[in-house]
């Protein structure tokens, strides 16, 4: 079966160029601050990618690097400073925090001013998209990966309304929020997780299958029906490089559209982050 590649790299470039163009006309440039605690190698790569993307579009970038043995009060003092700084429009604390500080993650999310919460994790922002409907939702600070998925589906004119969407994975980062965004777009939604019995009974019915489990090649052709649209959120480092949660080669002949890994959802996450910085800039009364 011929299939469309949902090219997140291409769409992300298009979004970034649009943002760059808008910002070039601003007298005051929007600013993003990133707090990085400790030195997790994967996080360092993600932070570097975000910095490069900000530089490309003209968003001012501030990185606050804190050592692994940082005291909780120092992190909250920094968030407080950034909350009050009018030149900082977006605040992001790179997760995961080091093991010794891991239990603080929820408190950290709560501490960020919701108007500067460009990750879209603060309960205020979560509440907003839980209760929004239709086109008003897109003006909110939506979580980057889930909204990136919706934008990718929209770009390729994949119908969502009335479709049966199955999401495998229920993390607060991807599975849960993408299910709500698809519901807001009038899909009928089922979420599967590690305690779901006979996952294939659900995934085989899906018109749209979103997979966010963090297990290399978890989904193969036996989990899907012919004609499904597959979005692979997974990024797993294996001996053969980065692979998704979906076995691309084994499903590709059965799908109508699929995201590649890398080059699918990953670049969309960064593009939406940049959009959120711009949204936050406007929310704070600029321009
Ligand atoms: N592309 C991007 O920008 C991006 C962004 C975020 C994450 N990711 C990647 O996406 C993957 C998932 O990450 P995440 O943070 O969303 O999720 P996560 O926190 O790693 O949680 C995994 C989810 O998968 C479920 N799960 C695990 N084993 C399962 C099984 N055998 N059957 C069904 N469900 C199972 C878990 O269920 P329980 O809840 O029952 O434990 C959990 O809900 C990772 O590879 C991550 O690196 C990529």
PDB file of C-alpha atoms in Angstrom, residues 49-281:
ATOM      1  CA  UNK A  49      18.537  21.621  20.092  1.00  0.00           C
ATOM      2  CA  UNK A  50      16.195  24.097  21.765  1.00  0.00           C
ATOM      3  CA  UNK A  51      18.974  26.700  21.946  1.00  0.00           C
ATOM      4  CA  UNK A  52      19.754  26.268  18.234  1.00  0.00           C
ATOM      5  CA  UNK A  53      16.065  26.590  17.365  1.00  0.00           C
ATOM      6  CA  UNK A  54      15.723  29.777  19.449  1.00  0.00           C
ATOM      7  CA  UNK A  55      18.791  31.291  17.815  1.00  0.00           C
ATOM      8  CA  UNK A  56      17.386  30.431  14.389  1.00  0.00           C
ATOM      9  CA  UNK A  57      14.034  32.181  14.920  1.00  0.00           C
ATOM     10  CA  UNK A  58      15.368  35.116  16.961  1.00  0.00           C
ATOM     11  CA  UNK A  59      14.072  34.203  20.430  1.00  0.00           C
ATOM     12  CA  UNK A  60      16.414  35.450  23.181  1.00  0.00           C
ATOM     13  CA  UNK A  61      17.866  32.496  25.044  1.00  0.00           C
ATOM     14  CA  UNK A  62      19.003  32.227  28.656  1.00  0.00           C
ATOM     15  CA  UNK A  63      20.318  28.965  30.049  1.00  0.00           C
ATOM     16  CA  UNK A  64      20.635  28.551  33.805  1.00  0.00           C
ATOM     17  CA  UNK A  65      22.831  25.570  34.475  1.00  0.00           C
ATOM     18  CA  UNK A  66      22.740  24.294  38.060  1.00  0.00           C
ATOM     19  CA  UNK A  67      24.854  21.508  39.568  1.00  0.00           C
ATOM     20  CA  UNK A  68      23.390  18.157  40.551  1.00  0.00           C
ATOM     21  CA  UNK A  69      23.701  18.981  44.269  1.00  0.00           C
ATOM     22  CA  UNK A  70      21.599  22.158  43.951  1.00  0.00           C
ATOM     23  CA  UNK A  71      19.269  22.744  46.901  1.00  0.00           C
ATOM     24  CA  UNK A  72      15.524  22.863  46.126  1.00  0.00           C
ATOM     25  CA  UNK A  73      15.306  26.484  47.431  1.00  0.00           C
ATOM     26  CA  UNK A  74      17.844  27.580  44.805  1.00  0.00           C
ATOM     27  CA  UNK A  75      15.705  26.146  41.997  1.00  0.00           C
ATOM     28  CA  UNK A  76      12.560  27.816  43.335  1.00  0.00           C
ATOM     29  CA  UNK A  77      14.414  31.120  43.837  1.00  0.00           C
ATOM     30  CA  UNK A  78      15.517  31.003  40.200  1.00  0.00           C
ATOM     31  CA  UNK A  79      11.971  30.236  38.997  1.00  0.00           C
ATOM     32  CA  UNK A  80      10.715  33.120  41.138  1.00  0.00           C
ATOM     33  CA  UNK A  81      13.258  35.500  39.611  1.00  0.00           C
ATOM     34  CA  UNK A  82      12.294  34.419  36.091  1.00  0.00           C
ATOM     35  CA  UNK A  83       8.555  34.666  36.888  1.00  0.00           C
ATOM     36  CA  UNK A  84       9.099  38.326  37.837  1.00  0.00           C
ATOM     37  CA  UNK A  85      11.479  39.194  34.992  1.00  0.00           C
ATOM     38  CA  UNK A  86       9.482  40.974  32.255  1.00  0.00           C
ATOM     39  CA  UNK A  87      12.159  40.041  29.685  1.00  0.00           C
ATOM     40  CA  UNK A  88      11.551  36.329  30.239  1.00  0.00           C
ATOM     41  CA  UNK A  89       8.396  35.247  28.426  1.00  0.00           C
ATOM     42  CA  UNK A  90       8.809  31.484  28.673  1.00  0.00           C
ATOM     43  CA  UNK A  91      10.294  29.299  31.420  1.00  0.00           C
ATOM     44  CA  UNK A  92      11.204  25.678  30.986  1.00  0.00           C
ATOM     45  CA  UNK A  93      12.791  23.367  33.530  1.00  0.00           C
ATOM     46  CA  UNK A  94      14.388  20.480  31.689  1.00  0.00           C
ATOM     47  CA  UNK A  95      13.174  17.125  33.044  1.00  0.00           C
ATOM     48  CA  UNK A  96      14.108  14.639  34.355  1.00  0.00           C
ATOM     49  CA  UNK A  97      15.605  16.326  37.418  1.00  0.00           C
ATOM     50  CA  UNK A  98      18.482  14.354  39.004  1.00  0.00           C
ATOM     51  CA  UNK A  99      17.290  11.378  41.105  1.00  0.00           C
ATOM     52  CA  UNK A 100      17.811  13.244  44.412  1.00  0.00           C
ATOM     53  CA  UNK A 101      15.476  16.053  43.227  1.00  0.00           C
ATOM     54  CA  UNK A 102      13.037  13.961  41.164  1.00  0.00           C
ATOM     55  CA  UNK A 103      10.251  14.224  43.762  1.00  0.00           C
ATOM     56  CA  UNK A 104      10.248  18.011  43.209  1.00  0.00           C
ATOM     57  CA  UNK A 105       9.090  17.847  39.593  1.00  0.00           C
ATOM     58  CA  UNK A 106       5.421  18.425  40.351  1.00  0.00           C
ATOM     59  CA  UNK A 107       6.219  21.365  42.671  1.00  0.00           C
ATOM     60  CA  UNK A 108       8.461  22.844  39.996  1.00  0.00           C
ATOM     61  CA  UNK A 109       5.627  22.707  37.461  1.00  0.00           C
ATOM     62  CA  UNK A 110       3.320  24.469  39.949  1.00  0.00           C
ATOM     63  CA  UNK A 111       5.940  27.146  40.682  1.00  0.00           C
ATOM     64  CA  UNK A 112       6.148  28.431  37.107  1.00  0.00           C
ATOM     65  CA  UNK A 113       3.803  31.313  36.253  1.00  0.00           C
ATOM     66  CA  UNK A 114       1.115  29.668  34.036  1.00  0.00           C
ATOM     67  CA  UNK A 115       1.493  32.536  31.549  1.00  0.00           C
ATOM     68  CA  UNK A 116       5.166  31.570  31.117  1.00  0.00           C
ATOM     69  CA  UNK A 117       4.582  27.811  31.147  1.00  0.00           C
ATOM     70  CA  UNK A 118       5.679  27.108  27.568  1.00  0.00           C
ATOM     71  CA  UNK A 119       5.720  23.337  28.185  1.00  0.00           C
ATOM     72  CA  UNK A 120       1.970  23.488  28.886  1.00  0.00           C
ATOM     73  CA  UNK A 121       2.374  21.342  32.011  1.00  0.00           C
ATOM     74  CA  UNK A 122       0.924  23.669  34.693  1.00  0.00           C
ATOM     75  CA  UNK A 123      -2.456  22.447  36.012  1.00  0.00           C
ATOM     76  CA  UNK A 124      -3.962  25.827  35.053  1.00  0.00           C
ATOM     77  CA  UNK A 125      -3.022  25.237  31.414  1.00  0.00           C
ATOM     78  CA  UNK A 126      -4.004  21.565  31.576  1.00  0.00           C
ATOM     79  CA  UNK A 127      -7.407  22.649  32.909  1.00  0.00           C
ATOM     80  CA  UNK A 128      -7.748  25.121  30.054  1.00  0.00           C
ATOM     81  CA  UNK A 129      -7.350  22.515  27.335  1.00  0.00           C
ATOM     82  CA  UNK A 130      -9.442  19.949  29.200  1.00  0.00           C
ATOM     83  CA  UNK A 131     -12.394  22.329  29.072  1.00  0.00           C
ATOM     84  CA  UNK A 132     -11.824  24.140  25.751  1.00  0.00           C
ATOM     85  CA  UNK A 133     -13.680  23.260  22.582  1.00  0.00           C
ATOM     86  CA  UNK A 134     -13.011  23.859  18.906  1.00  0.00           C
ATOM     87  CA  UNK A 135     -10.842  26.628  17.521  1.00  0.00           C
ATOM     88  CA  UNK A 136     -10.394  28.478  20.861  1.00  0.00           C
ATOM     89  CA  UNK A 137      -8.145  25.615  22.026  1.00  0.00           C
ATOM     90  CA  UNK A 138      -5.356  26.555  19.675  1.00  0.00           C
ATOM     91  CA  UNK A 139      -4.796  29.903  21.436  1.00  0.00           C
ATOM     92  CA  UNK A 140      -3.810  28.155  24.669  1.00  0.00           C
ATOM     93  CA  UNK A 141      -0.355  27.107  25.861  1.00  0.00           C
ATOM     94  CA  UNK A 142      -0.767  23.502  24.735  1.00  0.00           C
ATOM     95  CA  UNK A 143       1.767  20.767  25.554  1.00  0.00           C
ATOM     96  CA  UNK A 144       4.395  20.628  22.820  1.00  0.00           C
ATOM     97  CA  UNK A 145       4.541  16.956  21.785  1.00  0.00           C
ATOM     98  CA  UNK A 146       0.754  16.320  21.830  1.00  0.00           C
ATOM     99  CA  UNK A 147      -0.092  19.530  19.986  1.00  0.00           C
ATOM    100  CA  UNK A 148       2.752  18.866  17.551  1.00  0.00           C
ATOM    101  CA  UNK A 149       1.042  15.571  16.685  1.00  0.00           C
ATOM    102  CA  UNK A 150      -2.287  17.298  16.052  1.00  0.00           C
ATOM    103  CA  UNK A 151      -0.598  19.913  13.854  1.00  0.00           C
ATOM    104  CA  UNK A 152       1.126  17.207  11.845  1.00  0.00           C
ATOM    105  CA  UNK A 153      -2.181  15.400  11.247  1.00  0.00           C
ATOM    106  CA  UNK A 154      -3.818  18.689  10.251  1.00  0.00           C
ATOM    107  CA  UNK A 155      -0.986  19.618   7.881  1.00  0.00           C
ATOM    108  CA  UNK A 156      -1.482  16.370   5.967  1.00  0.00           C
ATOM    109  CA  UNK A 157      -5.268  16.778   6.093  1.00  0.00           C
ATOM    110  CA  UNK A 158      -5.751  13.554   8.022  1.00  0.00           C
ATOM    111  CA  UNK A 159      -9.372  13.646   9.182  1.00  0.00           C
ATOM    112  CA  UNK A 160      -9.697  13.422  12.980  1.00  0.00           C
ATOM    113  CA  UNK A 161     -13.394  14.139  13.610  1.00  0.00           C
ATOM    114  CA  UNK A 162     -15.425  10.943  13.836  1.00  0.00           C
ATOM    115  CA  UNK A 163     -12.332   8.742  13.650  1.00  0.00           C
ATOM    116  CA  UNK A 164     -11.397   6.129  16.226  1.00  0.00           C
ATOM    117  CA  UNK A 165      -8.079   7.116  17.810  1.00  0.00           C
ATOM    118  CA  UNK A 166      -6.222   4.642  19.996  1.00  0.00           C
ATOM    119  CA  UNK A 167      -3.349   5.886  22.130  1.00  0.00           C
ATOM    120  CA  UNK A 168      -0.882   3.422  23.621  1.00  0.00           C
ATOM    121  CA  UNK A 169       0.777   5.020  26.675  1.00  0.00           C
ATOM    122  CA  UNK A 170      -0.769   7.313  29.298  1.00  0.00           C
ATOM    123  CA  UNK A 171       2.093   9.562  30.375  1.00  0.00           C
ATOM    124  CA  UNK A 172       1.326  13.130  31.427  1.00  0.00           C
ATOM    125  CA  UNK A 173       3.839  14.205  28.789  1.00  0.00           C
ATOM    126  CA  UNK A 174       2.307  12.556  25.725  1.00  0.00           C
ATOM    127  CA  UNK A 175      -0.359   9.831  26.015  1.00  0.00           C
ATOM    128  CA  UNK A 176      -2.882  11.553  28.286  1.00  0.00           C
ATOM    129  CA  UNK A 177      -2.717  15.041  26.761  1.00  0.00           C
ATOM    130  CA  UNK A 178      -2.806  13.845  23.139  1.00  0.00           C
ATOM    131  CA  UNK A 179      -5.944  11.853  23.951  1.00  0.00           C
ATOM    132  CA  UNK A 180      -7.628  15.035  25.192  1.00  0.00           C
ATOM    133  CA  UNK A 181      -6.525  17.095  22.203  1.00  0.00           C
ATOM    134  CA  UNK A 182      -7.865  14.438  19.815  1.00  0.00           C
ATOM    135  CA  UNK A 183     -11.113  14.329  21.800  1.00  0.00           C
ATOM    136  CA  UNK A 184     -11.330  18.115  21.428  1.00  0.00           C
ATOM    137  CA  UNK A 185     -11.015  17.486  17.693  1.00  0.00           C
ATOM    138  CA  UNK A 186     -14.016  15.135  17.856  1.00  0.00           C
ATOM    139  CA  UNK A 187     -12.216  11.800  17.633  1.00  0.00           C
ATOM    140  CA  UNK A 188     -13.506   8.848  19.633  1.00  0.00           C
ATOM    141  CA  UNK A 189     -10.625   7.959  21.911  1.00  0.00           C
ATOM    142  CA  UNK A 190      -9.317   4.904  23.766  1.00  0.00           C
ATOM    143  CA  UNK A 191      -6.149   4.973  25.896  1.00  0.00           C
ATOM    144  CA  UNK A 192      -4.217   1.721  26.444  1.00  0.00           C
ATOM    145  CA  UNK A 193      -1.477   1.219  29.037  1.00  0.00           C
ATOM    146  CA  UNK A 194       0.562  -1.497  30.691  1.00  0.00           C
ATOM    147  CA  UNK A 195      -2.455  -2.934  32.512  1.00  0.00           C
ATOM    148  CA  UNK A 196      -4.683  -3.051  29.422  1.00  0.00           C
ATOM    149  CA  UNK A 197      -5.572  -6.631  28.517  1.00  0.00           C
ATOM    150  CA  UNK A 198      -5.220  -7.653  24.855  1.00  0.00           C
ATOM    151  CA  UNK A 199      -4.020  -4.315  23.518  1.00  0.00           C
ATOM    152  CA  UNK A 200      -4.256  -5.540  19.932  1.00  0.00           C
ATOM    153  CA  UNK A 201      -8.059  -5.822  20.309  1.00  0.00           C
ATOM    154  CA  UNK A 202      -8.077  -2.005  20.511  1.00  0.00           C
ATOM    155  CA  UNK A 203      -5.186  -1.071  18.254  1.00  0.00           C
ATOM    156  CA  UNK A 204      -6.556  -3.235  15.402  1.00  0.00           C
ATOM    157  CA  UNK A 205      -9.709  -1.107  15.368  1.00  0.00           C
ATOM    158  CA  UNK A 206      -7.853   2.207  15.257  1.00  0.00           C
ATOM    159  CA  UNK A 207      -8.160   4.666  12.365  1.00  0.00           C
ATOM    160  CA  UNK A 208      -5.436   6.723  14.066  1.00  0.00           C
ATOM    161  CA  UNK A 209      -2.888   4.959  16.274  1.00  0.00           C
ATOM    162  CA  UNK A 210      -0.596   7.010  18.521  1.00  0.00           C
ATOM    163  CA  UNK A 211       2.165   5.052  20.235  1.00  0.00           C
ATOM    164  CA  UNK A 212       4.087   6.475  23.225  1.00  0.00           C
ATOM    165  CA  UNK A 213       5.385   3.553  25.288  1.00  0.00           C
ATOM    166  CA  UNK A 214       9.173   3.939  25.110  1.00  0.00           C
ATOM    167  CA  UNK A 215       9.761   0.359  23.901  1.00  0.00           C
ATOM    168  CA  UNK A 216      11.652  -0.160  20.639  1.00  0.00           C
ATOM    169  CA  UNK A 217       9.557  -1.684  17.831  1.00  0.00           C
ATOM    170  CA  UNK A 218       6.698  -2.496  20.229  1.00  0.00           C
ATOM    171  CA  UNK A 219       4.025  -2.282  17.513  1.00  0.00           C
ATOM    172  CA  UNK A 220       4.231  -4.489  14.425  1.00  0.00           C
ATOM    173  CA  UNK A 221       1.801  -5.424  11.648  1.00  0.00           C
ATOM    174  CA  UNK A 222      -0.150  -7.766  13.936  1.00  0.00           C
ATOM    175  CA  UNK A 223      -1.391  -4.761  15.973  1.00  0.00           C
ATOM    176  CA  UNK A 224      -2.908  -2.727  13.135  1.00  0.00           C
ATOM    177  CA  UNK A 225      -5.593  -2.808  10.477  1.00  0.00           C
ATOM    178  CA  UNK A 226      -4.934  -1.940   6.857  1.00  0.00           C
ATOM    179  CA  UNK A 227      -5.316   1.779   6.179  1.00  0.00           C
ATOM    180  CA  UNK A 228      -4.477   3.089   9.645  1.00  0.00           C
ATOM    181  CA  UNK A 229      -2.579   6.342  10.269  1.00  0.00           C
ATOM    182  CA  UNK A 230       0.310   5.720  12.690  1.00  0.00           C
ATOM    183  CA  UNK A 231       2.063   8.318  14.826  1.00  0.00           C
ATOM    184  CA  UNK A 232       5.181   7.048  16.574  1.00  0.00           C
ATOM    185  CA  UNK A 233       6.186   9.184  19.567  1.00  0.00           C
ATOM    186  CA  UNK A 234       8.917   6.837  20.796  1.00  0.00           C
ATOM    187  CA  UNK A 235      12.597   7.748  20.732  1.00  0.00           C
ATOM    188  CA  UNK A 236      14.668   4.760  21.827  1.00  0.00           C
ATOM    189  CA  UNK A 237      18.428   4.556  21.571  1.00  0.00           C
ATOM    190  CA  UNK A 238      19.439   1.057  20.461  1.00  0.00           C
ATOM    191  CA  UNK A 239      22.614  -0.508  19.035  1.00  0.00           C
ATOM    192  CA  UNK A 240      21.329   0.401  15.574  1.00  0.00           C
ATOM    193  CA  UNK A 241      20.692   4.050  16.493  1.00  0.00           C
ATOM    194  CA  UNK A 242      17.405   5.789  17.338  1.00  0.00           C
ATOM    195  CA  UNK A 243      14.271   3.758  16.698  1.00  0.00           C
ATOM    196  CA  UNK A 244      10.628   4.374  17.454  1.00  0.00           C
ATOM    197  CA  UNK A 245       8.024   2.340  19.313  1.00  0.00           C
ATOM    198  CA  UNK A 246       6.678   1.138  15.962  1.00  0.00           C
ATOM    199  CA  UNK A 247       8.453  -1.317  13.700  1.00  0.00           C
ATOM    200  CA  UNK A 248       8.358   0.915  10.627  1.00  0.00           C
ATOM    201  CA  UNK A 249       9.439  -1.710   8.096  1.00  0.00           C
ATOM    202  CA  UNK A 250       6.879  -4.227   9.261  1.00  0.00           C
ATOM    203  CA  UNK A 251       3.894  -1.860   9.306  1.00  0.00           C
ATOM    204  CA  UNK A 252       4.657   0.383   6.339  1.00  0.00           C
ATOM    205  CA  UNK A 253       2.778  -1.680   3.745  1.00  0.00           C
ATOM    206  CA  UNK A 254      -0.428  -1.626   5.793  1.00  0.00           C
ATOM    207  CA  UNK A 255      -0.603   2.082   6.695  1.00  0.00           C
ATOM    208  CA  UNK A 256      -1.921   5.082   4.771  1.00  0.00           C
ATOM    209  CA  UNK A 257       0.353   7.476   6.651  1.00  0.00           C
ATOM    210  CA  UNK A 258       3.125   7.194   9.224  1.00  0.00           C
ATOM    211  CA  UNK A 259       5.653   9.350  11.062  1.00  0.00           C
ATOM    212  CA  UNK A 260       9.330   8.423  10.694  1.00  0.00           C
ATOM    213  CA  UNK A 261      11.731   8.197  13.651  1.00  0.00           C
ATOM    214  CA  UNK A 262      13.712  10.388  13.656  1.00  0.00           C
ATOM    215  CA  UNK A 263      12.104  13.255  11.730  1.00  0.00           C
ATOM    216  CA  UNK A 264       8.463  12.854  12.751  1.00  0.00           C
ATOM    217  CA  UNK A 265       7.152  13.916  16.150  1.00  0.00           C
ATOM    218  CA  UNK A 266      10.533  15.017  17.588  1.00  0.00           C
ATOM    219  CA  UNK A 267      11.038  18.156  15.453  1.00  0.00           C
ATOM    220  CA  UNK A 268       7.378  19.115  15.955  1.00  0.00           C
ATOM    221  CA  UNK A 269       7.908  19.239  19.722  1.00  0.00           C
ATOM    222  CA  UNK A 270      10.526  21.971  19.312  1.00  0.00           C
ATOM    223  CA  UNK A 271       8.501  23.925  16.738  1.00  0.00           C
ATOM    224  CA  UNK A 272       5.504  24.041  19.099  1.00  0.00           C
ATOM    225  CA  UNK A 273       7.749  25.101  21.978  1.00  0.00           C
ATOM    226  CA  UNK A 274       8.837  28.116  19.909  1.00  0.00           C
ATOM    227  CA  UNK A 275       5.213  28.880  19.047  1.00  0.00           C
ATOM    228  CA  UNK A 276       4.377  28.718  22.740  1.00  0.00           C
ATOM    229  CA  UNK A 277       7.101  31.257  23.539  1.00  0.00           C
ATOM    230  CA  UNK A 278       5.466  33.572  21.016  1.00  0.00           C
ATOM    231  CA  UNK A 279       1.976  32.893  22.433  1.00  0.00           C
ATOM    232  CA  UNK A 280       3.301  33.535  25.964  1.00  0.00           C
ATOM    233  CA  UNK A 281       4.892  36.797  24.760  1.00  0.00           C
TER     234      UNK A 281
END
